[in-house]
Short mmCIF file of C-alpha atoms in Angstrom, two decimals:
data_model
loop_
_atom_site.label_atom_id
_atom_site.label_comp_id
_atom_site.label_asym_id
_atom_site.label_seq_id
_atom_site.Cartn_x
_atom_site.Cartn_y
_atom_site.Cartn_z
CA MET S 1 245.32 187.02 89.63
CA PHE S 2 242.45 186.07 88.23
CA GLN S 3 241.63 187.93 84.33
CA PRO S 4 238.21 187.40 83.39
CA PRO S 5 237.24 186.75 80.15
CA ALA S 6 235.71 189.35 78.31
CA ARG S 7 232.44 189.30 80.10
CA ASP S 8 228.78 189.28 78.20
CA ALA S 9 225.60 191.04 79.45
CA HIS S 10 223.32 190.05 76.53
CA THR S 11 223.38 186.14 76.01
CA MET S 12 220.20 185.02 77.58
CA HIS S 13 221.36 181.74 79.38
CA ARG S 14 219.42 178.70 80.10
CA PRO S 15 219.50 177.73 83.82
CA ILE S 16 221.23 176.02 85.73
CA LEU S 17 221.44 173.93 88.84
CA HIS S 18 223.04 172.88 91.49
CA HIS S 19 222.05 170.32 93.58
CA TYR S 20 222.33 166.73 94.09
CA ASN S 21 219.46 164.03 93.53
CA GLU S 22 218.47 163.04 96.98
CA SER S 23 217.81 166.77 98.74
CA PRO S 24 213.74 167.35 98.89
CA TYR S 25 214.10 170.95 98.49
CA ALA S 26 216.23 170.28 95.03
CA GLU S 27 213.18 167.89 94.38
CA LYS S 28 210.98 170.85 95.06
CA ALA S 29 213.07 172.83 91.95
CA ARG S 30 213.49 170.39 89.52
CA LEU S 31 209.55 170.13 89.95
CA MET S 32 208.70 173.19 89.36
CA LEU S 33 211.69 173.23 86.59
CA GLY S 34 209.15 170.28 85.07
CA TYR S 35 205.99 171.98 85.80
CA LYS S 36 207.47 174.68 83.89
CA GLY S 37 208.43 173.19 80.39
CA LEU S 38 211.68 173.83 81.08
CA ALA S 39 215.43 172.75 79.36
CA TRP S 40 218.22 172.93 81.94
CA ARG S 41 221.71 172.38 83.35
CA SER S 42 222.54 170.15 86.20
CA VAL S 43 225.50 170.41 88.37
CA LYS S 44 226.36 167.58 90.56
CA VAL S 45 227.11 168.73 94.47
CA PRO S 46 228.68 166.57 96.56
CA ARG S 47 226.46 165.91 99.72
CA ILE S 48 228.62 166.64 102.61
CA ALA S 49 231.85 169.58 102.50
CA PRO S 50 234.08 170.25 101.42
CA LYS S 51 231.96 171.71 98.20
CA PRO S 52 235.29 173.81 96.13
CA ASP S 53 232.60 174.30 93.45
CA LEU S 54 229.78 175.88 94.54
CA THR S 55 231.52 177.38 97.12
CA ALA S 56 233.69 179.50 94.01
CA LEU S 57 230.36 179.88 93.02
CA THR S 58 228.23 181.46 96.09
CA GLY S 59 231.45 183.10 98.23
CA GLY S 60 230.61 180.25 101.20
CA TYR S 61 226.72 179.17 100.59
CA ARG S 62 226.62 175.91 100.27
CA LYS S 63 223.49 175.12 100.32
CA VAL S 64 220.75 173.37 98.32
CA PRO S 65 219.49 174.49 95.21
CA VAL S 66 221.37 176.69 93.63
CA LEU S 67 220.09 178.15 90.31
CA GLN S 68 222.81 179.55 88.09
CA MET S 69 221.64 182.29 85.52
CA GLY S 70 224.85 183.54 84.14
CA ALA S 71 226.83 185.40 86.35
CA ASP S 72 223.65 185.89 88.20
CA VAL S 73 223.09 183.31 91.39
CA TYR S 74 220.21 182.68 92.56
CA ALA S 75 219.56 180.50 96.67
CA ASP S 76 216.73 179.28 98.07
CA THR S 77 213.56 177.89 95.99
CA ARG S 78 211.25 180.25 97.26
CA LEU S 79 213.48 182.71 95.24
CA ILE S 80 214.05 180.14 92.74
CA ALA S 81 210.17 180.43 92.02
CA GLU S 82 210.26 183.40 91.51
CA VAL S 83 213.19 183.53 89.02
CA LEU S 84 210.91 180.56 86.75
CA ASP S 85 208.16 182.93 86.36
CA GLY S 86 210.36 185.45 85.00
CA LEU S 87 211.43 183.35 82.39
CA THR S 88 208.49 181.36 81.97
CA PRO S 89 205.91 183.16 83.10
CA SER S 90 202.54 180.71 83.10
CA PRO S 91 202.21 178.12 85.22
CA PRO S 92 202.75 180.85 87.36
CA LEU S 93 204.29 179.29 90.81
CA THR S 94 204.00 183.00 92.66
CA ALA S 95 201.56 185.74 92.46
CA ARG S 96 198.80 183.71 93.30
CA ARG S 97 195.34 184.32 94.63
CA GLY S 98 195.39 185.24 98.01
CA HIS S 99 198.85 184.12 100.38
CA PHE S 100 197.15 181.05 101.83
CA ASP S 101 199.71 179.04 99.48
CA ASP S 102 202.41 180.87 101.69
CA VAL S 103 200.79 179.39 105.12
CA ILE S 104 200.78 176.54 103.53
CA ALA S 105 204.56 176.55 102.42
CA HIS S 106 205.74 178.31 105.74
CA TRP S 107 203.92 175.50 107.74
CA VAL S 108 206.20 172.64 105.84
CA ASP S 109 209.21 175.28 106.20
CA ASN S 110 208.52 175.61 110.12
CA VAL S 111 206.41 172.45 111.46
CA LEU S 112 206.23 169.72 109.45
CA PHE S 113 209.94 169.36 108.00
CA GLY S 114 211.55 169.25 111.12
CA LYS S 115 209.66 165.96 111.36
CA ALA S 116 210.29 164.50 108.84
CA VAL S 117 214.03 165.26 109.28
CA GLY S 118 213.47 163.35 111.63
CA TYR S 119 211.99 160.09 110.13
CA THR S 120 213.85 159.94 107.46
CA PHE S 121 217.09 160.13 108.90
CA GLY S 122 215.39 157.89 112.29
CA ALA S 123 214.88 155.35 109.77
CA LEU S 124 217.81 155.26 108.03
CA ALA S 125 219.63 155.70 110.34
CA ASP S 126 221.56 152.80 110.17
CA VAL S 127 222.58 152.97 106.56
CA LEU S 128 223.52 156.73 106.99
CA PRO S 129 227.73 156.98 106.43
CA GLU S 130 228.95 159.21 109.56
CA ALA S 131 230.31 161.75 107.28
CA LEU S 132 226.85 162.22 107.01
CA LEU S 133 225.58 162.16 110.31
CA ALA S 134 228.78 165.31 111.26
CA ASP S 135 228.15 166.99 108.49
CA ARG S 136 224.66 167.75 109.49
CA ALA S 137 225.25 168.32 112.99
CA ALA S 138 227.96 171.15 112.21
CA LEU S 139 224.99 172.07 110.34
CA ARG S 140 223.03 171.99 112.87
CA GLY S 141 225.61 172.63 115.98
CA ALA S 142 224.29 169.91 117.88
CA PRO S 143 225.07 166.20 117.51
CA LEU S 144 223.16 163.40 115.28
CA ASP S 145 223.26 160.93 117.21
CA ARG S 146 222.68 157.21 115.35
CA ALA S 147 220.82 155.84 118.89
CA ALA S 148 218.50 158.73 119.24
CA LEU S 149 217.44 159.18 116.00
CA LYS S 150 215.99 155.01 116.58
CA GLN S 151 215.18 155.82 119.33
CA ALA S 152 212.67 158.93 118.82
CA LEU S 153 211.38 157.23 115.67
CA PRO S 154 208.49 155.86 117.03
CA THR S 155 207.31 158.67 118.66
CA ILE S 156 208.32 161.05 115.03
CA THR S 157 205.80 158.63 113.05
CA GLN S 158 202.40 158.28 115.78
CA GLU S 159 203.71 162.71 115.21
CA LEU S 160 203.80 162.31 111.73
CA THR S 161 200.52 159.91 111.32
CA GLY S 162 197.68 161.92 113.02
CA LEU S 163 199.50 165.10 110.50
CA MET S 164 198.24 163.37 107.30
CA GLY S 165 195.31 162.35 108.83
CA TRP S 166 195.00 165.91 108.32
CA LEU S 167 196.54 166.41 105.64
CA GLY S 168 194.50 163.66 103.94
CA THR S 169 191.19 165.63 104.49
CA ALA S 170 192.28 168.31 103.35
CA LEU S 171 193.74 167.55 99.97
CA GLY S 172 190.49 165.62 99.95
CA GLY S 173 188.41 168.63 98.04
CA THR S 174 186.99 169.29 94.86
CA SER S 175 190.20 170.97 94.17
CA PRO S 176 193.52 169.10 93.10
CA PHE S 177 195.87 170.87 95.13
CA VAL S 178 196.20 173.01 97.63
CA ASN S 179 195.06 176.97 96.82
CA GLY S 180 192.67 175.99 93.85
CA SER S 181 192.49 174.12 90.23
CA THR S 182 196.10 174.25 89.82
CA PRO S 183 199.34 174.19 91.96
CA GLY S 184 201.02 176.64 93.64
CA ASN S 185 204.37 178.41 96.43
CA GLY S 186 202.15 175.23 98.39
CA ASP S 187 201.77 172.78 96.51
CA PHE S 188 205.68 172.21 95.74
CA THR S 189 206.87 172.05 99.51
CA LEU S 190 204.77 169.81 101.26
CA TYR S 191 205.85 166.76 97.85
CA ALA S 192 209.32 168.48 99.01
CA THR S 193 208.99 167.52 102.06
CA LEU S 194 206.02 164.68 101.09
CA TRP S 195 209.09 162.93 98.77
CA PHE S 196 211.93 163.45 101.69
CA MET S 197 209.65 161.05 104.12
CA GLN S 198 208.73 159.32 100.92
CA ASN S 199 212.22 158.15 100.85
CA GLY S 200 212.21 156.77 103.81
CA GLY S 201 210.07 153.91 103.29
CA PHE S 202 206.79 156.16 105.32
CA ASP S 203 203.49 154.56 104.63
CA PHE S 204 200.93 156.58 102.54
CA SER S 205 198.59 153.81 102.48
CA HIS S 206 196.69 155.50 105.25
CA CYS S 207 196.16 158.84 103.43
CA PRO S 208 195.17 157.94 100.34
CA ALA S 209 194.16 161.70 99.19
CA ALA S 210 197.94 162.75 99.99
CA GLN S 211 198.98 159.81 97.43
CA ALA S 212 196.35 160.98 95.17
CA TRP S 213 197.79 164.41 95.08
CA MET S 214 201.45 163.11 95.30
CA GLY S 215 200.84 161.59 92.39
CA ARG S 216 198.94 164.12 90.23
CA MET S 217 202.60 166.82 91.21
CA ALA S 218 204.94 163.66 90.47
CA ALA S 219 203.57 163.72 86.71
CA PHE S 220 205.13 167.06 85.77
CA GLY S 221 207.64 165.36 85.66
CA HIS S 222 211.51 167.72 85.81
CA GLY S 223 211.74 168.68 82.13
CA GLU S 224 214.31 168.47 80.11
CA ARG S 225 217.96 167.69 82.04
CA GLN S 226 221.35 168.27 80.14
CA GLU S 227 224.28 167.07 82.80
CA ILE S 228 227.40 169.75 82.52
CA SER S 229 230.66 169.98 84.48
CA ALA S 230 230.64 172.71 87.84
CA GLU S 231 234.09 174.25 85.71
CA GLU S 232 231.66 174.74 83.16
CA ALA S 233 229.34 176.31 84.78
CA LEU S 234 232.18 178.81 86.87
CA ILE S 235 233.47 179.08 82.90
CA GLU S 236 229.84 180.67 82.42
CA ALA S 237 229.53 182.37 84.82
CA ALA S 238 233.60 184.20 84.77
CA ALA S 239 232.41 184.83 80.49
CA ALA S 240 229.15 186.65 81.85
CA LEU S 241 227.44 190.08 83.71
CA PRO S 242 225.15 190.15 86.49
CA ALA S 243 221.39 191.42 85.49
CA PRO S 244 220.89 194.42 85.79
CA LEU S 245 219.26 195.23 88.89
CA PRO S 246 216.06 197.26 90.41
CA CYS S 247 216.24 201.20 89.30
CA GLU S 248 216.27 201.63 93.17
CA PRO S 249 216.94 198.74 94.75
CA PHE S 250 216.81 199.70 98.42
CA THR S 251 213.47 200.07 99.82
CA PRO S 252 212.34 202.63 103.25
CA GLU S 253 213.07 199.70 105.80
CA SER S 254 216.43 198.81 103.89
CA GLY S 255 217.58 199.19 108.53
CA GLY S 256 220.16 202.21 107.97
CA LEU S 257 221.79 199.24 105.20
CA GLN S 258 223.90 201.11 102.10
CA ALA S 259 224.10 200.82 99.01
CA GLY S 260 228.41 198.95 98.76
CA GLN S 261 228.13 198.25 102.25
CA THR S 262 229.88 194.67 103.10
CA VAL S 263 227.43 192.72 105.61
CA VAL S 264 227.11 188.94 106.28
CA VAL S 265 224.00 187.13 105.71
CA THR S 266 223.62 184.37 106.54
CA PRO S 267 219.93 181.10 106.73
CA GLU S 268 218.20 181.62 109.88
CA GLN S 269 217.47 177.33 109.72
CA LEU S 270 220.82 175.58 109.44
CA GLY S 271 223.40 177.87 108.73
CA ARG S 272 226.54 177.31 110.45
CA GLY S 273 229.50 177.65 108.27
CA THR S 274 226.62 178.58 105.42
CA SER S 275 227.37 182.69 104.98
CA VAL S 276 228.37 185.09 102.50
CA THR S 277 230.24 188.35 103.03
CA GLY S 278 230.06 190.71 100.43
CA ALA S 279 229.17 194.48 99.19
CA LEU S 280 225.32 195.39 99.94
CA VAL S 281 224.05 196.72 95.75
CA SER S 282 220.38 195.67 96.44
CA LEU S 283 218.10 195.56 99.85
CA LEU S 284 214.29 194.85 98.44
CA ASN S 285 211.30 193.85 100.74
CA HIS S 286 211.69 190.78 99.72
CA ARG S 287 214.97 189.81 98.66
CA MET S 288 218.66 191.19 98.79
CA THR S 289 221.73 191.76 96.79
CA LEU S 290 225.34 190.90 97.60
CA ARG S 291 228.51 191.02 94.53
CA LEU S 292 230.75 188.87 94.97
CA HIS S 293 234.42 189.07 93.36
CA THR S 294 235.11 185.59 93.24
CA ALA S 295 238.88 184.00 92.81
CA ARG S 296 237.16 181.26 89.89
CA CYS S 297 234.21 183.64 88.16
CA GLY S 298 235.14 187.05 88.62
CA GLU S 299 232.06 189.48 90.19
CA VAL S 300 229.57 187.59 90.33
CA HIS S 301 225.54 188.77 92.33
CA VAL S 302 224.30 186.17 94.72
CA HIS S 303 219.98 186.79 95.69
CA PHE S 304 219.01 185.99 98.64
CA PRO S 305 214.94 185.96 100.27
CA ARG S 306 214.66 188.57 103.35
CA ALA S 307 212.27 186.16 104.61
CA GLY S 308 214.27 183.04 106.64
CA TYR S 309 218.41 185.16 105.88
CA ARG S 310 220.00 187.13 108.73
CA ILE S 311 221.84 190.12 107.42
CA GLU S 312 224.67 192.19 109.03
CA PRO S 313 227.06 194.94 108.31
CA VAL S 314 230.53 193.82 109.53
#
């Protein structure tokens, strides 16, 4: 039976990012850490399942990046941005002027990113490991065939070239970033997707405004990064207590769900095999929190955004 060490509710934990280098959304998180000028710790996660150390912390969620603060675990870069703003309010990542920034991020996530994945996988189809293709096929619930990926590449390239023309016009204005003089969620989400396309060899030479904008974004760097082992991160979780939750952890729009109820949370996109089951301890308009008792970490709180995640009673 798991016997946790004496747990500490007062230590200020330095962020731990669970990620792998090739992940575009992990690159988004790394760049946000750089923009904040934060020191952080890095735990490398395998690109494909199984990921026993990560799922020991999250209760089954296997996508990256995941941000760990002691015994609190945050999924999805939208929520990670809020946590980083809580650590270092300035310069801000969230609470932008208006909501156009979030509209851009939503368009990237739901329109551009899928085409970027199709392009990069098609361009690299001959060198991608079979295990990686099988793993991503399991996540999406549909096969990934090398020949089909390559066959679709010319059409996707043409579509992306047209979209990049539109983006070039949008990024060629007087503002240096998507929504003004400083970057927000739209900038970091867009950069991660274009960075992924760039890794697949996409030609941006016809879009100098986008190239210049990518240079401004890349200049933020990744902050101060220190490599640690997964075991060190799990030991830290076991020695910590989850942070206090809001005084009123439920909103009126809770849909009848109650505190302590056992629920399962699943990503709406690429969510097969990534569900987490736990006790619901908070359900707000923008985030939800599950309490888990894990074999290697003891009690942890796993936090998800409301948008993009499905919550159901067990």
